[in-house]
Amino acid sequence: MIDKSNSPNYRPLYDQIKVLLTQSLIGGEWRPGEMIPSEIDLAGRFKVSQGTVRKAIDSLAGENILIRRQGKGTFVATH
């Protein structure tokens, strides 16, 4: 669930999306080497902006969990 409140436990929206994406990866929704849905599709799924999804994906790519391939898409790392 996405928390947009001002509660003391509030996490930035992109961080919440990052957690949801990580849970999907752990749950086996996408397998290593498989392409994940587009930023636009994920933004619609989570009801957030494409920029928020991009920031979450960038963070996961920085941790080598996802791999971006320009013109191809974003893929789950195989290692």
Coordinates of C-alpha atoms in Angstrom, one line a residue:
M1 CA 0.0 0.0 0.0
I2 CA 1.3 3.5 -0.9
D3 CA 1.3 6.0 2.0
K4 CA 1.0 9.6 0.8
S5 CA 0.3 10.9 4.4
N6 CA 2.5 13.1 6.5
S7 CA 2.9 10.5 9.2
P8 CA 6.2 10.2 11.1
N9 CA 6.9 6.9 9.4
Y10 CA 6.4 8.4 5.9
R11 CA 8.9 7.2 3.2
P12 CA 9.4 9.1 -0.1
L13 CA 7.0 7.8 -2.7
Y14 CA 9.8 6.5 -5.0
D15 CA 11.2 4.5 -2.1
Q16 CA 7.8 2.9 -1.5
I17 CA 7.6 2.0 -5.2
K18 CA 11.1 0.6 -4.9
V19 CA 10.0 -1.7 -2.1
L20 CA 6.9 -2.8 -4.1
L21 CA 9.1 -3.6 -7.1
T22 CA 11.5 -5.5 -4.9
Q23 CA 8.7 -7.5 -3.4
S24 CA 7.5 -8.4 -6.9
L25 CA 11.0 -9.5 -7.8
I26 CA 11.3 -11.6 -4.7
G27 CA 7.9 -13.1 -5.3
G28 CA 8.9 -14.2 -8.7
E29 CA 6.7 -12.0 -10.8
W30 CA 9.7 -11.3 -13.1
R31 CA 12.5 -13.8 -13.5
P32 CA 16.3 -13.0 -14.0
G33 CA 16.8 -11.8 -17.6
E34 CA 13.1 -11.0 -18.1
M35 CA 12.0 -7.5 -19.0
I36 CA 9.8 -5.7 -16.5
P37 CA 6.8 -3.6 -17.6
S38 CA 7.4 -0.1 -18.9
E39 CA 7.6 2.9 -16.7
I40 CA 4.3 4.1 -18.0
D41 CA 2.6 0.7 -17.2
L42 CA 4.1 0.6 -13.7
A43 CA 3.0 4.2 -13.1
G44 CA -0.5 3.2 -14.0
R45 CA -0.3 0.1 -11.8
F46 CA 0.9 2.0 -8.8
K47 CA -1.1 5.2 -9.6
V48 CA 2.0 7.4 -9.4
S49 CA 3.9 9.5 -11.9
Q50 CA 6.3 8.1 -14.4
G51 CA 9.1 10.1 -12.8
T52 CA 8.5 8.5 -9.5
V53 CA 8.7 5.0 -11.1
R54 CA 11.8 6.1 -13.0
K55 CA 13.5 7.2 -9.7
A56 CA 12.7 3.8 -8.1
I57 CA 14.0 1.9 -11.1
D58 CA 17.1 4.1 -11.2
S59 CA 17.8 3.2 -7.6
L60 CA 17.4 -0.5 -8.2
A61 CA 19.6 -0.2 -11.3
G62 CA 22.2 1.5 -9.2
E63 CA 22.1 -1.6 -6.9
N64 CA 22.5 -3.9 -9.9
I65 CA 19.2 -5.5 -9.3
L66 CA 17.7 -4.2 -12.6
I67 CA 19.6 -3.4 -15.8
R68 CA 18.5 -0.7 -18.2
R69 CA 19.1 -1.2 -22.0
Q70 CA 18.5 1.9 -24.0
G71 CA 15.9 1.3 -26.7
K72 CA 15.2 -2.2 -25.3
G73 CA 13.7 -1.8 -21.8
T74 CA 14.6 -2.7 -18.2
F75 CA 15.5 -6.2 -17.3
V76 CA 16.0 -8.2 -14.1
A77 CA 19.7 -8.8 -13.5
T78 CA 20.8 -12.4 -14.0
H79 CA 23.5 -12.6 -11.2

